[in-house]
CSV table of C-alpha atoms in Angstrom, one decimal:
chain,number,residue,atom,x,y,z
S,249,MET,CA,-10.3,-12.4,-18.8
S,250,GLY,CA,-9.8,-15.7,-20.8
S,251,SER,CA,-12.9,-17.7,-21.9
S,252,GLY,CA,-13.7,-20.3,-19.6
S,253,THR,CA,-11.3,-18.7,-16.7
S,254,ARG,CA,-12.9,-18.5,-13.0
S,255,SER,CA,-12.9,-14.9,-11.6
S,256,TYR,CA,-10.2,-14.1,-9.3
S,257,LEU,CA,-11.8,-11.0,-7.8
S,258,GLY,CA,-13.5,-12.6,-4.7
S,259,ALA,CA,-10.3,-14.3,-3.8
S,260,GLY,CA,-8.2,-11.4,-4.7
S,261,PHE,CA,-10.6,-9.0,-2.3
S,262,VAL,CA,-10.0,-11.7,0.4
S,263,LEU,CA,-6.1,-11.5,-0.3
S,264,ALA,CA,-5.9,-8.1,-0.6
S,265,LEU,CA,-7.5,-7.3,2.5
S,266,SER,CA,-6.0,-9.4,4.8
S,267,VAL,CA,-2.6,-8.6,3.6
S,268,ARG,CA,-3.1,-4.8,4.0
S,269,LEU,CA,-4.9,-5.4,7.3
S,270,LEU,CA,-1.8,-7.0,8.5
S,271,THR,CA,0.6,-4.4,7.1
S,272,THR,CA,-1.1,-1.6,8.5
S,273,ALA,CA,-1.2,-2.9,11.7
S,274,LEU,CA,2.0,-3.8,12.0
S,275,VAL,CA,3.3,-0.4,10.5
S,276,ILE,CA,1.1,1.5,13.2
S,277,VAL,CA,1.8,-0.7,16.2
S,278,ILE,CA,5.4,-1.8,15.9
S,279,PRO,CA,7.0,1.8,16.2
S,280,LEU,CA,4.3,2.4,19.1
S,281,PHE,CA,5.7,-1.2,20.6
S,282,ALA,CA,9.7,-0.8,20.4
S,283,ILE,CA,9.1,2.5,22.0
S,284,ALA,CA,6.7,1.5,24.9
S,285,SER,CA,7.9,-2.2,25.4
S,286,LEU,CA,11.7,-2.0,24.0
S,287,ALA,CA,12.6,1.0,25.3
S,288,VAL,CA,14.1,2.6,22.2
S,289,THR,CA,14.1,6.2,21.6
S,290,THR,CA,11.6,7.4,18.4
S,291,SER,CA,14.7,7.5,16.0
S,292,GLU,CA,15.6,3.5,16.5
S,293,ALA,CA,11.7,3.1,16.3
S,294,GLY,CA,12.4,3.4,12.4
S,295,VAL,CA,14.9,0.8,12.5
S,296,PHE,CA,12.1,-1.9,13.3
S,297,VAL,CA,9.9,-0.5,10.8
S,298,LEU,CA,12.7,-0.7,8.3
S,299,LEU,CA,12.9,-4.3,9.2
S,300,LEU,CA,9.6,-5.0,8.0
S,301,TRP,CA,9.9,-3.4,4.7
S,302,VAL,CA,13.3,-5.2,4.3
S,303,GLY,CA,11.6,-8.8,5.1
S,304,ASN,CA,8.7,-7.5,2.7
S,305,ALA,CA,10.8,-7.0,-0.4
S,306,ALA,CA,12.4,-10.2,0.5
S,307,GLY,CA,8.8,-12.1,0.5
S,308,VAL,CA,8.1,-10.6,-2.7
S,309,ALA,CA,11.4,-11.4,-4.3
S,310,ALA,CA,10.7,-15.4,-3.1
S,311,ALA,CA,7.3,-15.1,-4.4
S,312,VAL,CA,8.4,-13.7,-8.2
S,313,LEU,CA,11.6,-15.9,-8.2
S,314,ALA,CA,11.1,-18.8,-6.8
S,315,LEU,CA,7.2,-19.8,-6.3
S,316,ARG,CA,5.6,-18.2,-8.8
S,317,ASN,CA,2.2,-19.6,-7.4
S,318,GLN,CA,-0.4,-17.1,-5.9
S,319,SER,CA,-1.9,-19.8,-3.7
S,320,TYR,CA,1.6,-21.4,-2.2
S,321,ALA,CA,2.7,-17.8,-1.7
S,322,SER,CA,0.0,-17.0,0.0
S,323,VAL,CA,-0.3,-19.6,2.4
S,324,GLY,CA,3.1,-19.7,3.0
S,325,GLY,CA,3.0,-16.1,3.7
S,326,PHE,CA,0.3,-16.3,6.4
S,327,CYS,CA,1.4,-19.0,7.8
S,328,LEU,CA,4.8,-17.4,8.6
S,329,VAL,CA,3.0,-14.0,9.7
S,330,ALA,CA,1.0,-16.0,12.2
S,331,LEU,CA,4.1,-17.7,13.3
S,332,SER,CA,5.8,-14.5,13.9
S,333,MET,CA,3.1,-12.7,15.5
S,334,PHE,CA,2.8,-15.8,18.1
S,335,GLY,CA,6.3,-15.1,18.9
S,336,LEU,CA,5.6,-11.4,19.8
S,337,GLY,CA,2.8,-12.1,21.7
S,338,LEU,CA,4.7,-15.0,24.1
S,339,GLY,CA,7.3,-12.3,24.7
S,340,GLY,CA,10.4,-13.0,22.4
S,341,ARG,CA,11.4,-9.7,22.7
S,342,SER,CA,15.1,-10.3,22.7
S,343,LEU,CA,14.1,-12.0,19.1
S,344,ALA,CA,11.7,-9.0,17.9
S,345,PRO,CA,14.0,-7.7,15.3
S,346,LEU,CA,13.9,-11.6,13.7
S,347,PHE,CA,10.1,-11.5,14.1
S,348,MET,CA,9.7,-8.1,12.3
S,349,LEU,CA,12.0,-9.3,9.3
S,350,THR,CA,9.7,-12.5,9.1
S,351,SER,CA,6.2,-10.8,9.6
S,352,GLY,CA,7.6,-8.3,6.9
S,353,ALA,CA,8.2,-11.3,4.2
S,354,GLY,CA,5.2,-13.2,5.4
S,355,VAL,CA,3.2,-10.2,4.2
S,356,GLY,CA,5.6,-9.6,1.1
S,357,LEU,CA,4.8,-13.3,-0.3
S,358,PRO,CA,1.1,-13.0,-1.7
S,359,GLN,CA,1.3,-9.7,-2.9
S,360,PRO,CA,3.0,-9.4,-6.3
S,361,PHE,CA,0.6,-11.3,-8.5
S,362,LEU,CA,-2.5,-9.9,-7.0
S,363,SER,CA,-3.2,-6.6,-8.7
S,364,ALA,CA,-2.6,-8.0,-12.1
S,365,LEU,CA,-4.8,-10.7,-11.4
S,366,MET,CA,-8.0,-8.6,-10.7
S,367,TYR,CA,-7.0,-5.9,-13.4
S,368,GLN,CA,-7.1,-8.8,-15.9
S,369,ASP,CA,-10.4,-10.0,-15.0
S,370,SER,CA,-12.3,-7.0,-14.8
S,371,SER,CA,-15.7,-6.6,-15.7
S,372,PRO,CA,-16.6,-6.3,-19.5
S,373,GLY,CA,-17.0,-2.4,-20.0
S,374,ARG,CA,-15.8,-1.2,-16.9
S,375,PRO,CA,-11.4,-2.0,-17.1
S,376,PHE,CA,-11.1,-0.3,-13.8
S,377,SER,CA,-13.3,-2.4,-12.0
S,378,GLY,CA,-11.0,-5.0,-11.2
S,379,LEU,CA,-8.1,-2.5,-9.6
S,380,GLY,CA,-11.5,-0.5,-8.0
S,381,LEU,CA,-12.0,-3.7,-6.0
S,382,TYR,CA,-8.6,-4.4,-5.4
S,383,SER,CA,-8.1,-1.1,-3.7
S,384,THR,CA,-11.0,-1.1,-1.6
S,385,ALA,CA,-10.0,-4.0,-0.3
S,386,LEU,CA,-6.7,-2.4,0.3
S,387,GLY,CA,-8.9,0.2,2.0
S,388,ALA,CA,-11.0,-1.8,4.2
S,389,GLY,CA,-8.0,-3.4,5.3
S,390,LEU,CA,-6.3,-0.3,6.3
S,391,ILE,CA,-9.6,0.4,8.4
S,392,LEU,CA,-9.9,-3.0,10.2
S,393,GLY,CA,-5.8,-2.8,10.7
S,394,PRO,CA,-6.1,-0.3,13.2
S,395,LEU,CA,-9.4,-1.4,14.6
S,396,VAL,CA,-8.3,-5.0,15.6
S,397,ALA,CA,-5.1,-3.0,17.4
S,398,TYR,CA,-7.6,-0.7,18.8
S,399,GLY,CA,-10.0,-3.3,20.0
S,400,ALA,CA,-7.0,-5.7,21.1
S,401,TYR,CA,-4.9,-3.5,23.2
S,402,PRO,CA,-6.8,-2.1,25.9
S,403,LEU,CA,-7.7,-5.7,27.1
S,404,TYR,CA,-4.3,-7.6,26.6
S,405,GLY,CA,-1.7,-4.9,25.5
S,406,PHE,CA,0.4,-5.3,22.7
S,407,ALA,CA,0.8,-9.2,23.2
S,408,GLY,CA,-3.3,-9.4,22.7
S,409,VAL,CA,-2.5,-7.1,19.5
S,410,PHE,CA,0.0,-9.8,17.7
S,411,PHE,CA,-2.6,-12.7,18.9
S,412,ALA,CA,-5.5,-11.2,17.3
S,413,LEU,CA,-3.6,-10.5,14.0
S,414,SER,CA,-2.2,-14.2,14.2
S,415,ALA,CA,-5.9,-15.0,13.9
S,416,VAL,CA,-6.3,-13.0,10.8
S,417,CYS,CA,-4.1,-14.7,9.3
S,418,ALA,CA,-6.6,-17.9,9.3
S,419,VAL,CA,-8.6,-15.0,6.8
S,420,GLY,CA,-5.8,-14.9,4.4
S,421,VAL,CA,-5.3,-18.8,4.2
S,422,ALA,CA,-9.1,-19.1,3.7
S,423,GLY,CA,-9.0,-16.8,0.5
S,424,ALA,CA,-6.0,-18.7,-0.4
S,425,ALA,CA,-8.1,-21.6,-0.9
S,426,LEU,CA,-11.1,-19.7,-2.4
S,427,GLY,CA,-8.9,-18.5,-5.1
S,428,HIS,CA,-7.0,-22.0,-5.8
S,429,PRO,CA,-9.7,-23.3,-8.4
S,430,SER,CA,-9.0,-19.9,-10.5
S,431,ALA,CA,-5.4,-19.7,-10.0
S,432,SER,CA,-4.6,-23.3,-10.7
S,433,ILE,CA,-5.6,-23.1,-14.2
S,434,ARG,CA,-3.9,-20.2,-15.4
S,435,PRO,CA,-0.3,-20.3,-16.7
S,436,ARG,CA,2.2,-19.7,-14.3
S,437,PRO,CA,3.1,-15.9,-13.5
S,438,PRO,CA,6.4,-15.0,-15.6
S,439,THR,CA,9.6,-14.3,-14.0
S,440,PRO,CA,11.1,-10.6,-14.0
S,441,SER,CA,12.3,-9.4,-17.0
S,442,PRO,CA,14.2,-6.7,-17.7
S,443,ILE,CA,13.8,-6.4,-21.4
S,444,ALA,CA,9.7,-5.8,-20.9
S,445,TRP,CA,10.2,-3.7,-18.3
S,446,LYS,CA,12.5,-1.6,-20.6
S,447,GLU,CA,9.7,-2.1,-23.2
S,448,ALA,CA,7.0,-0.6,-20.8
S,449,PHE,CA,9.3,2.5,-19.6
S,450,ARG,CA,9.4,3.4,-23.4
S,451,GLY,CA,5.7,5.0,-23.0
S,452,ARG,CA,5.8,8.5,-21.3
S,453,ALA,CA,2.4,7.3,-19.8
S,454,PHE,CA,4.0,4.7,-18.0
S,455,ARG,CA,7.0,6.3,-16.8
S,456,THR,CA,5.0,8.8,-15.3
S,457,ALA,CA,2.5,6.7,-13.7
S,458,VAL,CA,5.4,5.1,-11.9
S,459,LEU,CA,6.9,8.3,-10.8
S,460,VAL,CA,4.1,9.8,-9.4
S,461,ASN,CA,3.3,6.4,-7.4
S,462,PHE,CA,7.2,6.6,-6.0
S,463,LEU,CA,6.8,10.1,-5.0
S,464,TYR,CA,3.4,9.2,-3.2
S,465,SER,CA,5.3,5.9,-1.7
S,466,LEU,CA,8.0,7.8,-0.4
S,467,LEU,CA,5.6,9.7,1.7
S,468,LEU,CA,2.9,7.1,2.8
S,469,PRO,CA,4.9,5.7,5.5
S,470,VAL,CA,5.6,8.7,7.1
S,471,PHE,CA,1.8,9.0,7.5
S,472,LEU,CA,1.4,5.5,8.3
S,473,SER,CA,4.5,5.1,10.5
S,474,TYR,CA,4.9,8.4,12.1
S,475,GLY,CA,1.7,9.7,12.1
S,476,SER,CA,0.6,8.0,15.4
S,477,ILE,CA,4.0,8.7,17.1
S,478,TYR,CA,3.4,12.7,16.0
S,479,ALA,CA,0.2,12.6,17.4
S,480,GLU,CA,1.1,11.0,20.9
S,481,ARG,CA,4.3,13.3,21.4
S,482,ALA,CA,3.0,16.9,19.8
S,483,PHE,CA,-0.8,16.5,20.5
S,484,GLY,CA,-0.8,14.1,23.7
S,485,PHE,CA,-2.9,11.5,22.1
S,486,ALA,CA,-3.6,8.3,23.7
S,487,PRO,CA,-2.5,5.0,21.4
S,488,THR,CA,-6.1,3.9,21.0
S,489,ASP,CA,-6.8,7.6,20.0
S,490,ALA,CA,-4.2,7.4,17.4
S,491,LEU,CA,-5.7,4.2,16.2
S,492,LEU,CA,-8.9,5.4,15.9
S,493,LEU,CA,-8.4,8.4,13.9
S,494,PHE,CA,-6.2,6.3,11.5
S,495,SER,CA,-9.2,4.1,11.1
S,496,LEU,CA,-11.6,7.1,10.6
S,497,VAL,CA,-9.0,8.4,7.9
S,498,PHE,CA,-9.2,4.9,6.1
S,499,ALA,CA,-12.8,4.6,6.2
S,500,VAL,CA,-13.1,7.8,4.6
S,501,SER,CA,-10.6,6.9,1.7
S,502,VAL,CA,-12.3,3.5,1.0
S,503,ALA,CA,-15.8,5.2,0.9
S,504,LEU,CA,-14.0,7.0,-2.3
S,505,ARG,CA,-13.1,4.3,-3.4
S,506,LEU,CA,-16.1,2.6,-3.6
S,507,LEU,CA,-17.7,5.5,-5.6
S,508,ALA,CA,-15.0,5.3,-7.9
S,509,VAL,CA,-15.3,1.5,-9.1
S,510,ARG,CA,-17.9,2.1,-11.5
S,511,SER,CA,-17.5,5.7,-12.3
S,512,LYS,CA,-17.0,6.1,-16.1
S,513,GLY,CA,-15.4,9.4,-15.9
S,514,ARG,CA,-11.7,10.8,-16.9
S,515,LEU,CA,-9.2,9.7,-14.4
S,516,ASP,CA,-6.5,12.6,-14.9
S,517,ARG,CA,-8.2,15.2,-13.4
S,518,LEU,CA,-9.2,13.1,-10.3
S,519,LEU,CA,-5.5,12.1,-9.6
S,520,LEU,CA,-4.4,16.0,-10.4
S,521,ALA,CA,-6.9,17.0,-7.7
S,522,SER,CA,-5.7,14.1,-5.3
S,523,VAL,CA,-2.2,15.1,-5.6
S,524,ALA,CA,-2.4,18.8,-5.1
S,525,LEU,CA,-4.6,17.8,-1.9
S,526,LEU,CA,-1.4,15.6,-1.0
S,527,VAL,CA,0.5,18.8,-0.8
S,528,VAL,CA,-1.8,20.6,1.4
S,529,SER,CA,-2.5,17.8,3.8
S,530,SER,CA,1.4,17.4,3.9
S,531,LEU,CA,1.9,21.0,5.0
S,532,MET,CA,-0.9,21.3,7.3
S,533,LEU,CA,0.7,18.3,9.0
S,534,GLY,CA,4.1,19.7,9.0
S,535,LEU,CA,3.0,23.1,10.5
S,536,ALA,CA,-0.2,22.1,12.5
S,537,PRO,CA,-0.1,24.2,15.8
S,538,THR,CA,-2.7,22.4,17.3
S,539,TRP,CA,-4.4,18.7,17.4
S,540,GLN,CA,-7.4,20.4,15.5
S,541,TYR,CA,-4.9,21.3,12.6
S,542,PHE,CA,-3.2,17.7,12.9
S,543,VAL,CA,-6.5,15.7,12.7
S,544,ALA,CA,-8.0,18.1,9.6
S,545,GLY,CA,-4.6,17.3,7.5
S,546,MET,CA,-4.9,13.6,8.3
S,547,LEU,CA,-8.6,13.7,7.4
S,548,LEU,CA,-7.7,15.5,3.8
S,549,PHE,CA,-4.8,13.0,3.4
S,550,SER,CA,-7.9,10.5,2.5
S,551,VAL,CA,-8.4,11.8,-0.6
S,552,PRO,CA,-4.8,11.0,-2.1
S,553,HIS,CA,-4.8,8.0,0.0
S,554,ALA,CA,-8.2,7.1,-1.9
S,555,PHE,CA,-7.2,7.7,-5.4
S,556,VAL,CA,-3.6,8.2,-6.3
S,557,PHE,CA,-2.1,4.5,-6.1
S,558,PRO,CA,-5.3,2.9,-7.4
S,559,ILE,CA,-5.1,5.5,-10.5
S,560,SER,CA,-1.7,5.5,-11.0
S,561,ASN,CA,-1.9,1.6,-11.3
S,562,TYR,CA,-4.6,1.6,-13.7
S,563,HIS,CA,-2.6,3.7,-15.9
S,564,ALA,CA,0.8,1.9,-15.9
S,565,LEU,CA,-1.2,-1.4,-16.6
S,566,SER,CA,-3.1,0.2,-19.1
S,567,TYR,CA,-0.3,1.6,-20.9
S,568,ALA,CA,2.2,-1.3,-20.4
S,569,GLY,CA,1.4,-3.4,-23.7
S,570,GLY,CA,1.2,-6.9,-23.5
S,571,ASP,CA,2.9,-8.2,-20.9
S,572,VAL,CA,0.7,-7.0,-18.1
S,573,MET,CA,2.2,-9.0,-15.2
S,574,ASN,CA,5.9,-7.9,-15.5
S,575,ALA,CA,4.7,-4.4,-15.9
S,576,SER,CA,2.7,-4.9,-12.4
S,577,TYR,CA,6.3,-6.0,-11.1
S,578,ALA,CA,7.6,-2.8,-12.3
S,579,PHE,CA,5.2,-0.6,-10.9
S,580,GLN,CA,5.1,-2.4,-7.7
S,581,ALA,CA,8.9,-2.0,-7.2
S,582,SER,CA,8.3,1.8,-7.4
S,583,SER,CA,6.5,1.1,-4.3
S,584,ALA,CA,8.5,-1.2,-2.6
S,585,ALA,CA,11.6,0.8,-3.3
S,586,ALA,CA,10.2,4.4,-1.6
S,587,GLU,CA,8.6,2.3,1.4
S,588,PHE,CA,12.6,1.0,2.2
S,589,VAL,CA,13.9,4.4,1.4
S,590,THR,CA,11.7,6.3,3.8
S,591,PRO,CA,12.0,4.1,7.0
S,592,ALA,CA,16.1,4.6,6.3
S,593,ALA,CA,16.0,8.2,5.6
S,594,ALA,CA,13.8,8.6,8.8
S,595,VAL,CA,16.2,7.4,11.2
S,596,LEU,CA,18.8,9.8,9.9
S,597,LEU,CA,16.8,12.7,9.7
S,598,ILE,CA,14.4,12.7,12.7
S,599,PRO,CA,17.1,13.8,15.2
S,600,PHE,CA,17.8,16.9,13.1
S,601,VAL,CA,14.2,17.8,12.3
S,602,GLY,CA,12.0,16.1,14.6
S,603,VAL,CA,8.9,14.2,13.3
S,604,HIS,CA,7.0,17.1,12.0
S,605,GLY,CA,9.8,17.9,9.7
S,606,LEU,CA,9.2,14.6,7.9
S,607,PHE,CA,5.9,16.0,7.1
S,608,LEU,CA,7.6,19.4,5.8
S,609,ALA,CA,10.1,17.4,3.9
S,610,GLY,CA,6.7,15.4,2.4
S,611,THR,CA,5.6,18.3,1.2
S,612,ILE,CA,8.4,18.8,-1.6
S,613,LEU,CA,7.8,15.3,-2.3
S,614,ALA,CA,3.9,15.8,-2.9
S,615,ALA,CA,4.7,19.0,-5.0
S,616,GLY,CA,7.1,16.7,-7.5
S,617,ALA,CA,4.1,14.4,-7.7
S,618,LEU,CA,2.0,17.1,-9.0
S,619,ILE,CA,3.8,18.6,-11.2
S,620,ALA,CA,5.1,14.9,-12.8
S,621,ALA,CA,0.9,14.4,-12.7
S,622,LEU,CA,0.5,17.9,-15.0
S,623,PRO,CA,-0.4,17.0,-18.5
S,624,SER,CA,2.3,18.0,-20.4
S,625,GLY,CA,0.8,20.1,-23.2
S,626,ASP,CA,1.7,18.4,-26.3
S,627,GLY,CA,-1.5,16.6,-27.4
S,628,GLY,CA,-0.2,13.1,-27.7
S,629,GLU,CA,-2.5,10.5,-26.5
S,630,GLU,CA,0.2,9.0,-24.5
S,631,SER,CA,1.9,12.3,-23.0
S,632,THR,CA,0.6,11.6,-19.6
S,633,PRO,CA,-1.4,8.7,-17.8
S,634,GLY,CA,-4.2,11.6,-17.2
S,635,ALA,CA,-4.8,11.4,-21.2
S,636,ALA,CA,-6.5,7.8,-20.5
S,637,THR,CA,-10.2,7.8,-19.6
S,638,MET,CA,-11.8,5.1,-18.0
S,639,GLU,CA,-11.1,3.2,-21.1
S,640,PRO,CA,-7.5,2.3,-21.7
S,641,PRO,CA,-6.0,2.0,-25.0
S,642,PRO,CA,-6.7,-1.2,-27.2
S,643,LYS,CA,-3.0,-2.5,-26.7
S,644,GLY,CA,-3.3,-2.1,-22.8
S,645,ARG,CA,-6.2,-4.7,-22.4
S,646,PRO,CA,-5.4,-7.6,-20.2
S,647,VAL,CA,-3.8,-10.5,-22.1
S,648,PRO,CA,-5.5,-13.6,-21.6
S,649,GLY,CA,-3.8,-16.1,-19.4
S,650,LEU,CA,-1.0,-13.6,-18.4
C-alpha cells in the first residue's frame, strides 16, 4: 500500500460480502425457482443458471473496459441487481430470463478490482492478510446468502426471497460509499493487457495457480447450483433443508479461512491437502447411497472451499510481477470461464448421466487439480505455487497505486 493511501480493506470486505451473498443466493435459489414456479425440467433449470453467468461476464467486461472505477461500478451494479430482484418479486415471470441476465451483470460489475485492491493493502509482515480477509468476506456472504433465502422463503415464498435480496443491495451501496475516499485517490485501474498476461503466464507458478483455480472453478457450480436439486430429488430434502445445509457448509469454510488469515505457515501443503479432499468429497457425493453420506460429502467440501481459491489467488498475484491488477484480471478470467462452461455442460449432460453423474465427472476435474498442485520436484523456487511460503517473492510485492 502506498504511503498516505487509505486502506480499502474495510470497504472491500463489505463489498465482497455483499457480492457473494447475492451471487450465492441466486445460484442456489434460481434453479429451485425455475423448477417450482416456471415448471421447467432439471436440465432446463441449468439454462437460467447459465444466463446468470453470461450476465456476470458482461458486467465484469463493462467494469474493466468502460467504467474502470470501483465506486461507480459498485453502485451501478447493486442498483441493477435491486431492480432485477424487484422485477422477479413482483411476478415478472415472462421476463425472468432477462432478469437473470441483468442480475448477473449487476453482481459482476463490482468484482474485477476487489481482490487486487485488498491484496495490495495487506498488513505489513502478513502478505496474505488482504486476500485472507477478502476470502473470509466471500465465505461470510456464502453463509448469509442461503440464510437470507431460508428466512424469507417460509414466510413469503420466492417473492420474499427476491425482495430480501434487493434490500441487501443497500449494504453494497453503503460499502461503495465507505470505500470511495480510498478508491478516488488511486490511479484508474488499467485496461486488460494481453501483453501483461503473457508475461505473467511465463512463470510456472502463475500458470499452475491459474490451472488449479480453473479446475476447481469448473466443479464449484456443480456444488452450488445442483447440490440443492440433488438433495431434493435423491434424498427428499425440502428447499429450506437444502439452504440450511449450505449455510452449515459455508460456516465451516469461513471458520477455516479466519484461522488462516494470520497464519505464517507454508501454504503449499494446505493447498495440496484441500485439493485431495475435493477429490474425496466429489466421489462421496457422486456415489452417496443415503442422505447421511451426502451430508458428509458436503461438509467435507467445506475444506477445499475454504482454501483452494484464496491460496491459488495469493500464489498467482505473488508471482505475477509488477502488474498485479492485470494478473488479477487473468486469474479471475479463469474462474469466469469455468463458471460459464459448467452450467452449459450440465444442461447437456444431466439427461444422460443425472445430477449424481455431474459429481462423478467432477471427481476427474478434482483429480486433475490435485496432479497440477503436486510439486514438480525440480527444486526451482517458482516450480509450483506451493514453493511459496506466506512471504511472496520480492517481485510479487504489491506495487503502490496499481
